[in-house]
Short mmCIF file of C-alpha atoms in Angstrom, two decimals:
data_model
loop_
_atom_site.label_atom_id
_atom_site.label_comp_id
_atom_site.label_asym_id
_atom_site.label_seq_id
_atom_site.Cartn_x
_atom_site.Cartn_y
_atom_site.Cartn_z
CA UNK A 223 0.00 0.00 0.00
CA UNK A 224 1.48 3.11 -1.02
CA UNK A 225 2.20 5.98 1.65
CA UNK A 226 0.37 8.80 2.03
CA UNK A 227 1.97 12.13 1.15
CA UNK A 228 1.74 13.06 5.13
CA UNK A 229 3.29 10.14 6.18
CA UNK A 230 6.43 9.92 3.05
CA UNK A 231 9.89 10.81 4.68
CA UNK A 232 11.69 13.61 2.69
CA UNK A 233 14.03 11.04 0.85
CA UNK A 234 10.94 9.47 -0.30
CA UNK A 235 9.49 12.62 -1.87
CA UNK A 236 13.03 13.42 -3.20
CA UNK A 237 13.37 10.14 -4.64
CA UNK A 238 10.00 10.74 -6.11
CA UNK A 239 11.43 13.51 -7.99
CA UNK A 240 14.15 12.40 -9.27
CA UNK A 241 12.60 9.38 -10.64
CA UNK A 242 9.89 11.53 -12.60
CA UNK A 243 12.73 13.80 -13.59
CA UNK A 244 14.64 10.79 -15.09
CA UNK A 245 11.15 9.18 -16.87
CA UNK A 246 10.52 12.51 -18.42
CA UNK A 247 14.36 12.80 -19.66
CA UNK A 248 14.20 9.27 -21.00
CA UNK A 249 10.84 10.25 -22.67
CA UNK A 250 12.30 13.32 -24.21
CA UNK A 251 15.38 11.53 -25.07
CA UNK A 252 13.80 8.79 -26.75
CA UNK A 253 11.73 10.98 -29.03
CA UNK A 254 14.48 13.28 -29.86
CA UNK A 255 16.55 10.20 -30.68
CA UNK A 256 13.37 8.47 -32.73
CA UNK A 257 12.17 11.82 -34.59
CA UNK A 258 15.80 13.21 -35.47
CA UNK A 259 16.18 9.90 -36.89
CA UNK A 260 13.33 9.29 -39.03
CA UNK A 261 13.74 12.79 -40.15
CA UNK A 262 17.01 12.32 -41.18
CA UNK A 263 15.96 8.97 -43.39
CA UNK A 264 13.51 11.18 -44.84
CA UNK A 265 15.49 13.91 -45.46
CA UNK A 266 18.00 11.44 -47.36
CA UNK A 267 16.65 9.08 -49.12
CA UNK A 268 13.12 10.63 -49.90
CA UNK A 269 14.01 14.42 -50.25
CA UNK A 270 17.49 13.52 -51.83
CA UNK A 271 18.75 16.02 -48.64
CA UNK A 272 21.78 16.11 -46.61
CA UNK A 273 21.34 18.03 -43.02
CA UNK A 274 24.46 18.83 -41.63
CA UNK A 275 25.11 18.51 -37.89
CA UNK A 276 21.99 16.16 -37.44
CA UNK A 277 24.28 13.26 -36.65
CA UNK A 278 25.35 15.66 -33.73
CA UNK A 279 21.90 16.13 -32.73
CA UNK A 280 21.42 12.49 -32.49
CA UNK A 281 24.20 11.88 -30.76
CA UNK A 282 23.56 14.26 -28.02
CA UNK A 283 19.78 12.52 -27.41
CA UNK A 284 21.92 9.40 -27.48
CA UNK A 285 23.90 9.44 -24.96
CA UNK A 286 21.47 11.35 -23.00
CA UNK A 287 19.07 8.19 -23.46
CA UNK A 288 21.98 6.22 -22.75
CA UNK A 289 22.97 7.63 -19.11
CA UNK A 290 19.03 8.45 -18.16
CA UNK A 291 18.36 4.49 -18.92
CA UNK A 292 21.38 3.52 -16.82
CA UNK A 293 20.33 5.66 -13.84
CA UNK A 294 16.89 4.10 -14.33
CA UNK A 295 18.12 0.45 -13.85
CA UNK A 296 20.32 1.61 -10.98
CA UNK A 297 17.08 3.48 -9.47
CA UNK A 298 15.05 0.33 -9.90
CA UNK A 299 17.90 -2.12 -8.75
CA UNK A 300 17.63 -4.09 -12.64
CA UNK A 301 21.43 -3.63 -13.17
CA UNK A 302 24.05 -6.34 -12.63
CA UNK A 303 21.63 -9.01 -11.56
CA UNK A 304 22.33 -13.13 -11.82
CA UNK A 305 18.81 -14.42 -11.20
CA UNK A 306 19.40 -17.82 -10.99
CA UNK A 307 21.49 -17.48 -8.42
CA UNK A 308 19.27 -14.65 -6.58
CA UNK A 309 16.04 -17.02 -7.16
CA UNK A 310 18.49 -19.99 -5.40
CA UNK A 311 19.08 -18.27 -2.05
CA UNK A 312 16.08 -18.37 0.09
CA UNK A 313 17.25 -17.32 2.97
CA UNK A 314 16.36 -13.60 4.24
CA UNK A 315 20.00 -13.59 5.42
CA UNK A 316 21.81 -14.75 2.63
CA UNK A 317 19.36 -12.78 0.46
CA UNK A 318 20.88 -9.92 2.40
CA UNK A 319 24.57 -10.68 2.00
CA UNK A 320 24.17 -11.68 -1.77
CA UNK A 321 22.36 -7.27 -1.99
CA UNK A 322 25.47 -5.89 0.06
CA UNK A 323 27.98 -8.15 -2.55
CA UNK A 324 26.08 -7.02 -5.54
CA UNK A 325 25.87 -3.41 -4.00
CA UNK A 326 29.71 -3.48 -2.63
CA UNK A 327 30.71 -4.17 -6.33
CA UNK A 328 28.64 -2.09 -8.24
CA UNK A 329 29.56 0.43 -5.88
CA UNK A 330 33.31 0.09 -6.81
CA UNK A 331 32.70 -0.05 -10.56
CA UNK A 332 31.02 3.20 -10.61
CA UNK A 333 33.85 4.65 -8.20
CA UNK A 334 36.00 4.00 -11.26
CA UNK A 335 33.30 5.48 -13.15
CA UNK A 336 32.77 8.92 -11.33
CA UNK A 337 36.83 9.43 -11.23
CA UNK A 338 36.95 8.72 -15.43
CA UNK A 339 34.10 11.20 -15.85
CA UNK A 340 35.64 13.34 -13.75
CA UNK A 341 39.22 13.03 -15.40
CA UNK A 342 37.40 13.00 -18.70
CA UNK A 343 34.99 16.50 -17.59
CA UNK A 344 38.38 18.52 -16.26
CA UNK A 345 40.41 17.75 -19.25
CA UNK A 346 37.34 19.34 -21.35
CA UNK A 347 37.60 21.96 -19.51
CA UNK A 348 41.06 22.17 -20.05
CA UNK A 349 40.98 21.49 -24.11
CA UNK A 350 37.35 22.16 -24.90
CA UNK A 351 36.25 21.13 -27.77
CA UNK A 352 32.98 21.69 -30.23
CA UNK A 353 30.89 19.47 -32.99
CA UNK A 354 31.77 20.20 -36.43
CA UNK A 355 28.71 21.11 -37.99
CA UNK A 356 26.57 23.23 -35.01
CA UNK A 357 29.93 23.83 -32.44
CA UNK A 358 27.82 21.88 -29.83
CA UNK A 359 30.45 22.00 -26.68
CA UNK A 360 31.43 18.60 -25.67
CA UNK A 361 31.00 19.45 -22.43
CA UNK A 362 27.60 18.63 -22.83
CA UNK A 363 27.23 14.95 -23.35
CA UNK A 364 30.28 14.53 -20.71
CA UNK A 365 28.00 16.38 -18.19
CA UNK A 366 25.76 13.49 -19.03
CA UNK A 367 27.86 10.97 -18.46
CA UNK A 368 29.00 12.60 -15.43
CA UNK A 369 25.90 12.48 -13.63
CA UNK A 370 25.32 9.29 -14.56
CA UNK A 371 28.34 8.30 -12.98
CA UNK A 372 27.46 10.23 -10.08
CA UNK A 373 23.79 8.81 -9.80
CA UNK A 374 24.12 5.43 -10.30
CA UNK A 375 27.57 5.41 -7.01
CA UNK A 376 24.51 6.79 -5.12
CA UNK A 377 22.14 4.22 -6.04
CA UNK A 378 24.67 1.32 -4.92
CA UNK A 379 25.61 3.45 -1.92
CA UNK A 380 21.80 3.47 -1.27
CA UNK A 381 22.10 -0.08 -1.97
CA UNK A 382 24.80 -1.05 0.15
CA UNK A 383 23.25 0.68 3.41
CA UNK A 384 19.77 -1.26 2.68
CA UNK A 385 21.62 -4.73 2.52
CA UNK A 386 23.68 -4.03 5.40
CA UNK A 387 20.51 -2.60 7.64
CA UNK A 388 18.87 -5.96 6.74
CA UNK A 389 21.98 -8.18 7.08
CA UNK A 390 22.48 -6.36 10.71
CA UNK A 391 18.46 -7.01 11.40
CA UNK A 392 18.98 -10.64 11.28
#
C-alpha cells in the first residue's frame, strides 16, 4: 500500500522527484533520438537532402538516453543481476549478503566510473572542444555521463546501506 503524502519521509518525496525527472528525460530523449532519426531517413533518401550537424543532434539525445536508462536500472535495482542465483538463495540472510555483494561491487565499478568522468569532464575543460557542424560544446554529453556516474555510485551506496541494515536485522 502506497504511503500517504503526510506520512512519506523527505528522501521518499526526493526520490520521487528524481525518478519523474529521469522518466521525463528518457521520454524526451527517446523521441528526440526516434524523430531526429526518421527525419534524417527522410530527409535522405526521400528528399534527396543532406542536413548537416543532425548526426550531432542524435548523438547528443543518445547518450542522454543512454545515461538516463542507466540511472533508471540503478534506481530500480535491474542492473548487474544473476537471477538464478538470486532465485536460489532463500534465505532472508543470505538474500541480504548476496544485496550488500552485488551493492559493494557495483559500488566500486562506478567509483571507477565517477573518477573517469571526472578526469574525462576537467580535461574538457582544459581542451574544450565543439561538434563540427553546429559547435555543440562537448562538455555537454560529458556532463551526461558525469551524472550518470554520479547517480548510479549513489544508487549502490543506497544499496549497500539497505543490505547491510537488513543483514544487521537478522
Amino acid at each position: 500500500m502506497p504511503a500517504s503524502s503526510e506520512t512519506r519521509t523527505t528522501s521518499e518525496r526526493i526520490g520521487g522527484i528524481i525518478a519523474r525527472v529521469l522518466d521525463t528525460l528518457a521520454v524526451i530523449s527517446t523521441v528526440a533520438v526516434t524523430g531526429l532519426m526518421m527525419f534524417l531517413v527522410i530527409a535522405r533518401y526521400v528528399l534527396g537532402l543532406s542536413v548537416v550537424g543532425l548526426l550531432e543532434l542524435i548523438m547528443l539525445a543518445a547518450v542522454a538516453l543512454y545515461m538516463t536508462g542507466a540511472l533508471i536500472a540503478s534506481r530500480k535495482r535491474e542492473h548487474l543481476t544473476v537471477d538464478w542465483l538470486a532465485g536460489i538463495i532463500e534465505a532472508p540472510g543470505k538474500k541480504a549478503t548476496h544485496d550488500a555483494l552485488i551493492a559493494a561491487l557495483t559500488l566500486v565499478v562506478t567509483g571507477f566510473f565517477v573518477v573517469w568522468a571526472y578526469w574525462m569532464f576537467s580535461w574538457g575543460l582544459e581542451r574544450p572542444q565543439v561538434t563540427p557542424a553546429y559547435r555543440i560544446p562537448l562538455i555537454i554529453p560529458q556532463l551526461a555521463i558525469g551524472m550518470a556516474a554520479l547517480g548510479c555510485f549513489c544508487y549502490a551506496l543506497r544499496d549497500l546501506i539497505d543490505a547491510v541494515k537488513r543483514m544487521r536485522a537478522r
